[in-house]
Amino acid sequence: MSASNILEVRDLQVHFPITEGLLKRQVGSIAAVDGVSFHIKRGETFSLVGESGCGKSTTALSVLKMQPILAGQIVFDGQDITDHSAAQMRAVRRKMQMVYQDPFGSLNPRMKVGAIIGEPLRVHGMAGDKAQYHGRIKELMKTVGLLEDMAERYPHEFSGGQRQRICIARALALDPELIVCDEPVSALDVSIQAQVGNLLMDLQDRLGLTYLFIAHDLSVVRHISNRVAVMYLGRIVEEADRDTLFSSPKHPYTKALLAAVPEADPELEAQRSEQLIIGEIPSLRSPPTGCTFHTRCADAMPVCQRHAPERKINGETLLSCHLYS
Amino acid sequence: MSEVSLQAPPSNSPLAFHRKMLRHKPLGGIGGLVFAIFLFCGVFADVLAPYGMNETNMQKVLEAPSLDHWMGTDHIGRDVFSRILYGAQLSVIIGFLAAGLATVISIILGVLTGYFGGKIDMLIQRFVDAWMTFPDLVLLIVVVSIIGPGVTQIIIILGCLYGIAGSRIIRGSTIAVRENMYTHAAQSMGARTLHVLWFHVLPNVMPVVIVLFTTRVGAVILAEAGLSFLGLGIPPPVPTWGSMLSGGGRTYMYVGPWLALAPGLALTIVVYSINVYGDALRDMLDPRMRGR
């Protein structure tokens, strides 16, 4: 692998079994992630976007080895961690941390904020003596824009945005290289979303962090990402750098997603083209044949029903679509 | 925010804590007070009791409550008030040790099955299911008649009986806690299972544990009284509230109602107080309830 890549994921597959009856007999499976490959360069923000249930969060969890995978390879920092045991993973986890979507559920309500932020240090035996430990917590709180005297308070005394800052401080405690952000701003108010998004970008500049950013809100993604991959039913349909993807989307699904972003100007909103996407998301239990998007695609051709498109380079874009082959 | 920092730092002493409880949760505070008096009586029964537990006075048989005998005397002239105090002593010992044992068993089984799930859960909880199908009293009677009555036996039997049944409650709240994202966060940062259990699961099932423990203290005291009532509890002449009810209390109820009223009321008041105290404790220990 290239030394500039911090994470490489190759042909990742995650299936959830469907069980029935008392004996939990497996009657089928859901391919939540079905052959996903991507890589993240050191210091960049790579975003995975898509509708709910497209497998973006599952992909993120698999990268952290928090989710058993069926097949594929995960290479982190030059190390193949696909078959790492829990004990081997402990050392790796220091370098990869996670920020969660729900800032209310991801903080233990019975721990003080200082203890929450310092927990990764204690877990990895890096707390040092008392002065070092408390010094580090104060430093971290300052880094994310919290006041030092907040360390003695409990999470319920904070607003959503402040809680998300606490989560970020906790993720920073061990000086990680990769931070997986699973919809870190989607539970926040719009005004706070920008603050937290800017904080993440600012931290990236200062600390040289790499982000795997999971989101469904395209305006946030456009603001924060370097590269974007669009997922649909467990597969990446289009991947490109941000400007290319937003200025010239190629895949019909990407076009539809971009067209669905609401326009602030009511006149522009009224002029918007008609719906590009038809119907509901299909059942993952029996996904459509061929290109899984053909059931909802306005440009579907006969070939789309029969063969799944291969992933090909099209200009600046990595694309899986028959329209361009 | 400035309001918070202007206030005096909250005191953490148990005395201040209970003073606060009296103010915010009067019923629970009073319950705690009664509970404390009961504990005090139990611990210092030897000093407090005006008469010996088996000191008889044949001149004063079945006397109504008076200044000399606050709760009257029983059919062989023993002072009922003194016997209530000694009974409290046994109730404290059995109540705390058996409820403590029950809670520990519940936590171990409940957290193990709830957190790990899968086969362990299946195996242990099916055993718990089978165990719970036996009526408590029948199980108690069978075991006591096999190994014989005595304080240690009663503590172990009641501890196991309530511990195994209570594990279901702890298991339920463990599952709820396990599904919280902070548990997930701790796992993903590389925390060992023991760390997750100790710092995340246990503190968050604690409210349930506290209520479980306090209700168990009440239940165990009642169960012991029930066993003693049936003659399977602590062998006479040691006074327990249950045996006082079944012995003199039942036989002479119409001649000397105080014989039944004294242990009956003591039992009711103590068990009720412990329960309301447990509820208040749970509310007060929740950080989200603080400052309200």
Coordinates of C-alpha atoms in Angstrom, one line a residue:
Chain A
M1 CA 0.0 0.0 0.0
S2 CA 1.0 3.5 -0.5
A3 CA 2.6 5.1 2.6
S4 CA 0.4 8.2 2.3
N5 CA -2.7 6.1 2.9
I6 CA -3.7 5.7 6.6
L7 CA -6.6 3.4 5.9
E8 CA -7.3 1.0 3.1
V9 CA -10.5 -1.0 2.9
R10 CA -10.7 -3.7 0.2
D11 CA -13.9 -5.5 -0.8
L12 CA -15.5 -5.3 2.6
Q13 CA -18.5 -7.4 3.1
V14 CA -20.7 -7.4 6.2
H15 CA -23.8 -9.6 6.3
F16 CA -26.4 -9.7 9.1
P17 CA -28.1 -13.1 9.5
I18 CA -31.8 -13.3 9.4
T19 CA -32.9 -15.9 12.0
E20 CA -36.3 -17.5 12.5
G21 CA -38.0 -19.5 15.2
L22 CA -37.0 -20.6 18.6
L23 CA -33.8 -22.3 17.5
K24 CA -32.5 -19.1 15.7
R25 CA -32.2 -21.0 12.5
Q26 CA -30.6 -18.8 9.9
V27 CA -32.9 -18.4 6.9
G28 CA -31.0 -15.7 5.0
S29 CA -28.9 -12.7 5.3
I30 CA -28.8 -9.0 4.7
A31 CA -25.8 -7.7 2.8
A32 CA -25.4 -4.5 4.7
V33 CA -22.1 -3.8 3.2
D34 CA -21.5 -5.6 -0.1
G35 CA -18.0 -5.2 -1.5
V36 CA -16.9 -1.7 -0.4
S37 CA -13.4 -0.6 -1.2
F38 CA -11.8 2.8 -0.5
H39 CA -8.7 4.4 0.9
I40 CA -8.1 7.4 3.1
K41 CA -5.0 9.5 2.7
R42 CA -3.3 10.9 5.8
G43 CA -4.7 14.3 6.8
E44 CA -7.8 14.3 4.6
T45 CA -11.5 14.0 5.3
F46 CA -13.2 11.2 3.5
S47 CA -16.9 11.2 3.6
L48 CA -19.4 8.4 3.2
V49 CA -22.8 9.6 2.3
G50 CA -26.1 7.9 1.5
E51 CA -29.6 7.3 2.8
S52 CA -30.4 5.6 6.1
G53 CA -29.7 1.9 5.8
C54 CA -27.2 2.1 3.0
G55 CA -24.4 0.6 5.1
K56 CA -22.3 3.7 5.8
S57 CA -22.4 3.3 9.6
T58 CA -21.8 -0.4 9.3
T59 CA -18.7 0.3 7.2
A60 CA -17.4 2.7 9.8
L61 CA -17.9 0.2 12.6
S62 CA -16.1 -2.5 10.6
V63 CA -13.2 -0.2 10.1
L64 CA -13.0 0.0 13.9
K65 CA -13.4 -3.7 14.2
M66 CA -16.5 -3.2 16.2
Q67 CA -18.5 -5.3 13.8
P68 CA -17.7 -8.8 12.6
I69 CA -17.0 -8.8 8.9
L70 CA -17.7 -11.6 6.4
A71 CA -15.0 -10.9 3.9
G72 CA -12.5 -8.2 2.9
Q73 CA -9.4 -6.6 4.2
I74 CA -8.8 -3.6 6.4
V75 CA -5.3 -2.1 6.4
F76 CA -4.7 0.6 9.0
D77 CA -1.4 2.5 9.1
G78 CA 0.4 -0.2 7.1
Q79 CA -0.9 -3.0 9.3
D80 CA -3.4 -5.6 8.2
I81 CA -5.9 -5.5 11.1
T82 CA -8.5 -7.8 9.5
D83 CA -7.7 -10.8 11.7
H84 CA -6.4 -8.9 14.7
S85 CA -7.6 -10.4 18.0
A86 CA -9.2 -8.2 20.7
A87 CA -5.9 -8.0 22.5
Q88 CA -4.0 -7.0 19.4
M89 CA -6.7 -4.4 18.6
R90 CA -6.2 -2.6 21.9
A91 CA -2.9 -1.2 20.7
V92 CA -4.4 -0.1 17.4
R93 CA -7.5 1.5 19.0
R94 CA -5.3 4.1 20.5
K95 CA -4.7 5.5 17.1
M96 CA -8.4 5.3 15.9
Q97 CA -11.1 6.9 17.9
M98 CA -14.8 7.5 17.3
V99 CA -17.3 10.4 17.6
Y100 CA -20.9 9.4 17.8
Q101 CA -24.1 10.8 16.4
D102 CA -26.0 11.1 19.6
P103 CA -24.2 13.3 22.0
F104 CA -26.8 12.4 24.7
G105 CA -26.3 8.7 24.6
S106 CA -22.6 8.5 24.1
L107 CA -21.6 10.1 27.4
N108 CA -22.0 8.1 30.6
P109 CA -24.5 10.1 32.7
R110 CA -22.8 9.1 36.0
M111 CA -19.3 10.2 35.1
K112 CA -18.0 13.8 35.4
V113 CA -16.9 15.4 32.3
G114 CA -13.3 15.4 33.4
A115 CA -13.4 11.7 34.0
I116 CA -15.1 11.1 30.6
I117 CA -12.4 13.0 28.7
G118 CA -9.6 11.3 30.7
E119 CA -11.0 7.8 30.3
P120 CA -9.0 6.8 27.2
L121 CA -5.8 7.8 29.1
R122 CA -6.8 5.6 32.0
V123 CA -7.8 2.8 29.8
H124 CA -4.4 2.8 28.1
G125 CA -2.4 3.4 31.2
M126 CA -1.2 6.8 29.9
A127 CA -2.7 8.9 32.7
G128 CA 0.7 9.5 34.4
D129 CA 0.6 11.2 37.8
K130 CA -2.3 13.3 39.0
A131 CA -0.9 16.6 37.8
Q132 CA -0.1 15.3 34.3
Y133 CA -3.6 13.7 34.1
H134 CA -5.5 16.8 35.1
G135 CA -3.2 19.0 33.0
R136 CA -4.0 16.9 30.0
I137 CA -7.7 17.0 30.6
K138 CA -7.6 20.8 31.0
E139 CA -5.6 21.1 27.8
L140 CA -8.1 18.9 25.9
M141 CA -11.0 20.9 27.2
K142 CA -9.3 24.1 26.0
T143 CA -8.6 22.6 22.6
V144 CA -12.3 22.0 22.0
G145 CA -13.4 25.2 23.5
L146 CA -14.7 24.1 26.9
L147 CA -14.0 25.9 30.1
E148 CA -11.7 24.2 32.6
D149 CA -14.1 24.4 35.5
M150 CA -16.6 22.4 33.5
A151 CA -14.6 19.2 34.3
E152 CA -16.5 18.8 37.6
R153 CA -19.9 18.8 36.0
Y154 CA -22.1 16.0 34.7
P155 CA -23.0 15.6 31.0
H156 CA -26.7 16.4 31.6
E157 CA -25.7 20.0 32.5
F158 CA -24.5 20.6 28.9
S159 CA -26.2 21.4 25.6
G160 CA -25.9 19.2 22.6
G161 CA -23.1 21.2 21.0
Q162 CA -21.1 21.2 24.2
R163 CA -21.6 17.5 24.7
Q164 CA -20.3 16.9 21.2
R165 CA -17.3 18.9 22.1
I166 CA -16.8 16.6 25.1
C167 CA -17.0 13.6 22.8
I168 CA -14.4 15.2 20.5
A169 CA -12.1 16.0 23.4
R170 CA -12.4 12.3 24.5
A171 CA -11.6 11.2 21.0
L172 CA -8.5 13.5 21.0
A173 CA -7.1 12.3 24.4
L174 CA -4.8 9.7 22.9
D175 CA -3.5 11.8 20.0
P176 CA -5.2 9.5 17.5
E177 CA -4.4 9.5 13.8
L178 CA -7.9 8.6 12.5
I179 CA -11.2 9.7 13.9
V180 CA -14.3 8.1 12.7
C181 CA -17.2 10.6 12.9
D182 CA -20.5 8.8 12.6
E183 CA -22.9 11.6 11.8
P184 CA -21.3 13.9 14.4
V185 CA -23.5 16.9 13.7
S186 CA -26.8 15.5 12.5
A187 CA -28.3 15.5 16.0
L188 CA -27.5 19.2 16.5
D189 CA -29.2 22.4 15.7
V190 CA -28.2 23.9 12.4
S191 CA -26.3 26.9 14.0
I192 CA -24.4 24.5 16.2
Q193 CA -23.7 22.1 13.3
A194 CA -21.5 24.8 11.7
Q195 CA -19.7 25.4 15.0
V196 CA -18.9 21.8 15.5
G197 CA -18.0 21.3 11.8
N198 CA -15.6 24.2 11.9
L199 CA -14.1 22.9 15.2
L200 CA -13.4 19.5 13.5
M201 CA -11.8 21.3 10.5
D202 CA -9.8 23.5 12.8
L203 CA -8.5 20.5 14.8
Q204 CA -7.6 18.8 11.6
D205 CA -5.4 21.7 10.6
R206 CA -3.7 21.9 14.0
L207 CA -3.3 18.3 14.8
G208 CA -3.0 16.7 11.4
L209 CA -6.0 14.4 11.9
T210 CA -7.6 12.2 9.4
Y211 CA -11.4 11.9 9.4
L212 CA -13.7 9.2 8.1
F213 CA -16.9 11.2 8.1
I214 CA -20.3 9.5 7.9
A215 CA -23.2 11.8 7.0
H216 CA -26.4 12.1 5.1
D217 CA -26.4 15.9 5.1
L218 CA -24.7 17.0 1.9
S219 CA -24.2 20.6 2.9
V220 CA -22.1 19.6 5.8
V221 CA -20.2 17.1 3.7
R222 CA -19.5 19.7 1.1
H223 CA -18.2 22.0 3.8
I224 CA -15.9 19.6 5.5
S225 CA -14.7 16.9 3.0
N226 CA -11.8 16.4 0.7
R227 CA -13.2 13.3 -1.0
V228 CA -16.7 11.9 -1.0
A229 CA -18.1 8.4 -1.7
V230 CA -21.7 7.9 -2.3
M231 CA -23.2 4.6 -1.0
Y232 CA -26.3 2.9 -2.1
L233 CA -27.6 -0.4 -0.7
G234 CA -24.2 -1.5 0.6
R235 CA -22.1 -0.4 -2.3
I236 CA -20.1 2.7 -3.3
V237 CA -21.7 4.0 -6.5
E238 CA -19.5 7.0 -7.0
E239 CA -16.4 8.4 -5.5
A240 CA -14.6 11.6 -6.3
D241 CA -13.0 14.6 -4.7
R242 CA -15.4 17.1 -3.3
D243 CA -15.4 19.7 -6.0
T244 CA -15.8 17.2 -8.8
L245 CA -18.6 15.4 -7.1
F246 CA -20.6 18.5 -6.3
S247 CA -20.0 20.3 -9.6
S248 CA -20.4 17.4 -12.0
P249 CA -22.1 14.5 -10.4
K250 CA -22.3 11.5 -12.8
H251 CA -24.2 8.7 -11.2
P252 CA -28.0 9.2 -11.4
Y253 CA -28.2 8.5 -7.7
T254 CA -25.7 11.2 -6.8
K255 CA -27.5 13.6 -9.1
A256 CA -30.8 12.8 -7.3
L257 CA -29.2 13.2 -3.9
L258 CA -27.8 16.6 -4.8
A259 CA -31.0 17.7 -6.4
A260 CA -32.8 16.9 -3.1
V261 CA -30.8 19.4 -1.1
P262 CA -33.3 22.2 -0.3
E263 CA -32.5 25.6 -1.7
A264 CA -32.6 28.6 0.6
D265 CA -33.9 30.9 -2.1
P266 CA -37.6 30.3 -2.6
E267 CA -37.4 31.3 -6.3
L268 CA -34.6 28.9 -7.0
E269 CA -36.5 26.3 -5.0
A270 CA -39.6 26.7 -7.2
Q271 CA -37.5 26.3 -10.4
R272 CA -35.9 23.0 -9.2
S273 CA -36.2 20.1 -11.6
E274 CA -38.7 17.4 -10.8
Q275 CA -38.0 14.4 -8.7
L276 CA -35.1 12.3 -10.1
I277 CA -35.6 9.4 -7.8
I278 CA -38.6 7.0 -7.9
G279 CA -40.2 5.0 -5.2
E280 CA -38.9 3.6 -2.0
I281 CA -35.6 2.0 -1.1
P282 CA -35.8 -1.7 -1.9
S283 CA -35.6 -4.5 0.7
L284 CA -32.1 -5.4 1.6
R285 CA -33.3 -8.9 2.1
S286 CA -33.7 -9.4 -1.7
P287 CA -31.9 -6.6 -3.4
P288 CA -32.6 -5.9 -7.1
T289 CA -30.6 -7.8 -9.7
G290 CA -27.9 -6.2 -11.7
C291 CA -27.4 -2.6 -10.7
T292 CA -29.2 -2.3 -7.4
F293 CA -30.3 1.2 -8.3
H294 CA -32.2 0.3 -11.5
T295 CA -35.6 0.1 -9.8
R296 CA -35.4 3.7 -8.9
C297 CA -33.3 5.1 -11.7
A298 CA -34.8 7.5 -14.2
D299 CA -32.2 6.5 -16.8
A300 CA -32.3 2.8 -16.3
M301 CA -31.5 0.7 -19.4
P302 CA -32.2 -3.0 -20.1
V303 CA -28.6 -3.9 -19.2
C304 CA -28.9 -2.4 -15.8
Q305 CA -31.4 -5.2 -14.7
R306 CA -29.0 -8.0 -15.8
H307 CA -25.5 -7.0 -15.0
A308 CA -24.0 -5.1 -12.1
P309 CA -21.8 -2.3 -13.4
E310 CA -18.1 -2.5 -12.8
R311 CA -16.3 0.2 -11.0
K312 CA -14.3 2.2 -13.5
I313 CA -12.4 5.4 -13.6
N314 CA -14.3 8.1 -15.5
G315 CA -12.3 11.3 -15.6
E316 CA -11.8 12.3 -12.0
T317 CA -14.4 10.0 -10.7
L318 CA -14.6 6.3 -9.7
L319 CA -18.0 5.2 -11.0
S320 CA -20.2 2.2 -11.1
C321 CA -22.8 2.9 -13.7
H322 CA -23.7 1.5 -17.2
L323 CA -24.5 5.0 -18.5
Y324 CA -20.8 5.8 -18.7
S325 CA -19.4 2.5 -20.1
Chain B
M1 CA -23.6 29.2 34.6
S2 CA -22.6 31.9 37.1
E3 CA -25.3 30.9 39.4
V4 CA -23.8 27.5 39.8
S5 CA -20.3 28.8 40.7
L6 CA -21.8 31.2 43.2
Q7 CA -23.2 28.5 45.3
A8 CA -21.3 26.8 48.1
P9 CA -19.7 23.6 47.0
P10 CA -22.1 20.7 47.6
S11 CA -21.2 18.8 50.7
N12 CA -20.9 15.0 50.3
S13 CA -21.1 13.9 53.9
P14 CA -23.8 11.4 54.6
L15 CA -25.4 13.7 57.2
A16 CA -25.7 16.5 54.8
F17 CA -27.0 14.1 52.2
H18 CA -29.8 12.9 54.5
R19 CA -30.6 16.4 55.6
K20 CA -31.1 17.2 52.0
M21 CA -33.2 14.1 51.5
L22 CA -35.5 15.1 54.4
R23 CA -36.0 18.4 52.7
H24 CA -36.6 17.1 49.1
K25 CA -38.1 13.7 49.8
P26 CA -39.8 14.0 53.2
L27 CA -41.4 10.6 53.1
G28 CA -38.1 8.9 52.2
G29 CA -36.3 11.0 54.7
I30 CA -38.6 9.9 57.5
G31 CA -38.3 6.3 56.2
G32 CA -34.6 6.6 56.5
L33 CA -34.9 8.0 60.0
V34 CA -37.2 5.1 61.1
F35 CA -34.8 2.7 59.5
A36 CA -31.9 4.3 61.4
I37 CA -33.8 4.0 64.7
F38 CA -34.5 0.3 63.8
L39 CA -30.8 -0.2 63.1
F40 CA -29.8 1.5 66.3
C41 CA -32.2 -0.6 68.3
G42 CA -31.0 -3.8 66.7
V43 CA -27.3 -3.0 67.3
F44 CA -27.7 -1.8 70.9
A45 CA -30.5 -4.1 71.9
D46 CA -28.5 -5.5 74.8
V47 CA -28.0 -2.0 76.3
L48 CA -31.4 -0.6 75.4
A49 CA -33.7 -3.4 76.6
P50 CA -35.0 -2.8 80.1
Y51 CA -35.4 -6.6 80.7
G52 CA -33.6 -9.7 79.5
M53 CA -35.0 -11.4 76.5
N54 CA -36.0 -14.5 78.4
E55 CA -36.5 -12.9 81.8
T56 CA -39.8 -14.2 83.1
N57 CA -41.9 -12.8 85.9
M58 CA -44.8 -15.1 86.8
Q59 CA -46.5 -12.3 88.9
K60 CA -46.9 -10.2 85.8
V61 CA -48.4 -12.5 83.1
L62 CA -50.3 -10.9 80.2
E63 CA -50.2 -7.5 81.6
A64 CA -51.4 -4.6 79.5
P65 CA -48.9 -1.9 78.4
S66 CA -47.8 0.3 81.4
L67 CA -44.9 2.5 82.4
D68 CA -43.0 -0.5 83.6
H69 CA -43.7 -2.6 80.5
W70 CA -44.2 -0.3 77.5
M71 CA -45.7 -3.0 75.4
G72 CA -47.0 -5.2 78.1
T73 CA -45.9 -8.7 79.0
D74 CA -46.6 -12.1 77.4
H75 CA -48.1 -15.3 78.7
I76 CA -45.0 -16.2 80.7
G77 CA -44.4 -12.7 82.0
R78 CA -41.6 -11.6 79.6
D79 CA -41.4 -8.0 78.6
V80 CA -42.6 -7.6 75.1
F81 CA -40.7 -4.3 74.4
S82 CA -37.4 -6.0 75.3
R83 CA -38.2 -8.9 73.1
I84 CA -39.1 -6.6 70.2
L85 CA -35.6 -5.0 70.6
Y86 CA -33.9 -8.3 70.6
G87 CA -36.0 -9.3 67.6
A88 CA -34.9 -6.2 65.8
Q89 CA -31.3 -7.4 66.4
L90 CA -31.9 -10.7 64.6
S91 CA -33.9 -9.0 61.9
V92 CA -31.1 -6.6 61.2
I93 CA -28.5 -9.4 61.0
I94 CA -30.6 -11.6 58.8
G95 CA -32.1 -8.8 56.8
F96 CA -28.8 -7.2 55.9
L97 CA -26.7 -10.3 55.4
A98 CA -29.3 -12.2 53.4
A99 CA -30.3 -9.2 51.3
G100 CA -26.6 -8.4 50.8
L101 CA -26.0 -11.9 49.6
A102 CA -29.0 -11.8 47.4
T103 CA -27.9 -8.6 45.8
V104 CA -24.4 -9.8 45.1
I105 CA -25.8 -13.0 43.5
S106 CA -28.2 -10.9 41.5
I107 CA -25.5 -8.6 40.3
I108 CA -23.1 -11.3 39.3
L109 CA -25.7 -13.4 37.5
G110 CA -27.6 -10.4 36.0
V111 CA -24.6 -8.5 34.7
L112 CA -23.0 -11.6 33.3
T113 CA -26.1 -12.8 31.4
G114 CA -27.2 -9.3 30.4
Y115 CA -23.8 -8.1 29.2
F116 CA -22.6 -11.2 27.4
G117 CA -25.9 -12.6 26.2
G118 CA -25.8 -15.6 23.9
K119 CA -25.1 -19.0 25.3
I120 CA -24.2 -17.9 28.9
D121 CA -27.5 -16.0 29.0
M122 CA -29.5 -18.9 27.6
L123 CA -28.0 -21.4 30.1
I124 CA -28.2 -19.3 33.3
Q125 CA -31.5 -17.7 32.6
R126 CA -33.2 -21.0 31.8
F127 CA -32.0 -22.2 35.2
V128 CA -33.4 -19.0 36.7
D129 CA -36.7 -19.7 35.0
A130 CA -36.9 -23.2 36.5
W131 CA -35.9 -21.8 39.9
M132 CA -38.7 -19.2 39.8
T133 CA -41.4 -21.7 39.1
F134 CA -41.0 -23.1 42.6
P135 CA -43.1 -21.2 45.2
D136 CA -40.7 -19.5 47.6
L137 CA -42.3 -20.9 50.8
V138 CA -42.3 -24.5 49.5
L139 CA -38.6 -24.2 48.6
L140 CA -37.8 -22.7 52.0
I141 CA -39.7 -25.3 53.9
V142 CA -38.1 -28.2 52.0
V143 CA -34.5 -26.8 52.4
V144 CA -35.0 -25.9 56.1
S145 CA -36.4 -29.3 56.9
I146 CA -33.4 -30.9 55.2
I147 CA -30.5 -28.8 56.7
G148 CA -32.3 -27.7 59.9
P149 CA -33.1 -24.2 61.1
G150 CA -30.5 -21.7 62.2
V151 CA -29.4 -18.2 61.5
T152 CA -26.7 -19.1 59.0
Q153 CA -28.9 -21.5 57.1
I154 CA -31.7 -18.9 56.8
I155 CA -29.3 -16.3 55.5
I156 CA -27.9 -18.6 52.9
I157 CA -31.3 -19.9 51.8
L158 CA -33.0 -16.5 51.6
G159 CA -29.9 -15.0 50.0
C160 CA -29.9 -17.6 47.2
L161 CA -33.7 -17.6 46.8
Y162 CA -34.0 -13.9 46.3
G163 CA -30.6 -13.5 44.6
I164 CA -31.4 -15.9 41.8
A165 CA -34.9 -14.4 41.2
G166 CA -33.6 -10.9 41.4
S167 CA -30.9 -11.5 38.7
R168 CA -33.7 -11.1 36.1
I169 CA -34.2 -7.5 37.1
I170 CA -30.5 -6.7 37.0
R171 CA -30.2 -8.5 33.7
G172 CA -32.9 -6.3 32.2
S173 CA -31.3 -3.1 33.1
T174 CA -27.8 -4.4 32.1
I175 CA -29.1 -5.0 28.6
A176 CA -30.5 -1.5 28.5
V177 CA -27.2 0.0 29.6
R178 CA -25.2 -2.2 27.3
E179 CA -27.1 -0.8 24.3
N180 CA -26.1 2.7 25.3
M181 CA -23.5 4.4 23.1
Y182 CA -21.2 5.2 26.0
T183 CA -20.7 1.5 26.5
H184 CA -19.9 1.2 22.9
A185 CA -17.6 4.2 23.1
A186 CA -15.6 2.6 25.9
Q187 CA -15.3 -0.6 23.9
S188 CA -14.1 1.2 20.8
M189 CA -11.5 3.2 22.7
G190 CA -10.0 -0.2 23.7
A191 CA -11.3 -0.6 27.3
R192 CA -11.2 -4.1 28.7
T193 CA -14.5 -5.9 29.5
L194 CA -13.9 -5.5 33.2
H195 CA -13.4 -1.8 32.9
V196 CA -16.6 -1.4 30.9
L197 CA -18.5 -3.5 33.5
W198 CA -17.1 -1.6 36.5
F199 CA -17.2 2.0 35.2
H200 CA -20.1 2.0 32.8
V201 CA -22.5 -0.9 33.4
L202 CA -22.4 -1.1 37.2
P203 CA -22.8 2.6 38.0
N204 CA -25.7 2.8 35.7
V205 CA -27.5 -0.3 37.0
M206 CA -26.9 1.0 40.6
P207 CA -30.3 2.7 41.0
V208 CA -31.9 -0.7 40.3
V209 CA -29.5 -2.4 42.7
I210 CA -30.3 0.1 45.5
V211 CA -34.0 -0.4 45.1
L212 CA -33.5 -4.2 44.8
F213 CA -31.4 -4.3 48.0
T214 CA -33.8 -2.2 50.1
T215 CA -36.9 -4.1 49.0
R216 CA -35.0 -7.3 49.6
V217 CA -34.2 -6.3 53.2
G218 CA -37.9 -5.9 53.7
A219 CA -38.8 -9.1 51.9
V220 CA -36.1 -11.1 53.8
I221 CA -37.3 -9.8 57.2
L222 CA -40.9 -10.8 56.2
A223 CA -39.8 -14.2 54.9
E224 CA -37.8 -14.9 58.1
A225 CA -40.9 -13.9 60.1
G226 CA -43.0 -16.2 58.0
L227 CA -40.6 -19.1 58.5
S228 CA -40.5 -18.4 62.3
F229 CA -44.3 -18.2 62.3
L230 CA -44.3 -21.7 60.8
G231 CA -41.7 -22.9 63.4
L232 CA -39.0 -23.3 60.8
G233 CA -37.1 -20.2 61.6
I234 CA -34.7 -19.4 64.4
P235 CA -35.3 -22.0 67.2
P236 CA -36.8 -20.7 70.4
P237 CA -36.3 -19.2 72.9
V238 CA -34.5 -16.5 70.8
P239 CA -37.1 -13.9 70.1
T240 CA -37.9 -13.0 66.5
W241 CA -40.8 -11.0 65.3
G242 CA -42.2 -13.9 63.4
S243 CA -42.0 -16.3 66.3
M244 CA -43.5 -13.7 68.6
L245 CA -46.5 -13.4 66.2
S246 CA -46.9 -17.2 66.0
G247 CA -46.2 -18.1 69.6
G248 CA -47.9 -15.9 72.2
G249 CA -49.3 -13.5 69.6
R250 CA -51.6 -15.9 68.0
T251 CA -52.7 -17.9 71.0
Y252 CA -53.4 -15.0 73.3
M253 CA -54.5 -12.4 70.7
Y254 CA -57.9 -11.9 72.3
V255 CA -56.7 -11.7 75.9
G256 CA -53.6 -9.6 75.1
P257 CA -53.8 -8.0 71.7
W258 CA -50.5 -6.2 72.3
L259 CA -48.8 -9.5 71.9
A260 CA -49.7 -9.6 68.2
L261 CA -49.8 -5.8 67.6
A262 CA -46.3 -5.1 68.8
P263 CA -44.4 -7.4 66.5
G264 CA -46.9 -6.9 63.7
L265 CA -46.6 -3.2 63.8
A266 CA -42.8 -3.3 64.2
L267 CA -42.6 -5.5 61.1
T268 CA -45.0 -3.3 59.0
I269 CA -43.3 0.0 59.9
V270 CA -39.8 -1.2 59.4
V271 CA -40.4 -2.9 56.0
Y272 CA -42.4 0.1 54.8
S273 CA -39.7 2.6 55.9
I274 CA -37.0 0.6 54.2
N275 CA -38.9 0.6 50.9
V276 CA -39.7 4.3 50.8
Y277 CA -36.1 5.0 51.9
G278 CA -34.8 2.9 49.0
D279 CA -37.0 4.8 46.5
A280 CA -35.7 8.2 47.8
L281 CA -32.1 7.0 47.8
R282 CA -32.4 6.0 44.1
D283 CA -33.7 9.4 43.2
M284 CA -31.2 11.3 45.2
L285 CA -28.2 9.3 43.8
D286 CA -29.1 10.0 40.2
P287 CA -26.9 12.9 39.0
R288 CA -29.6 14.1 36.7
M289 CA -31.9 14.7 39.8
R290 CA -29.3 16.7 41.7
G291 CA -29.9 20.3 42.2
R292 CA -33.6 19.9 41.8

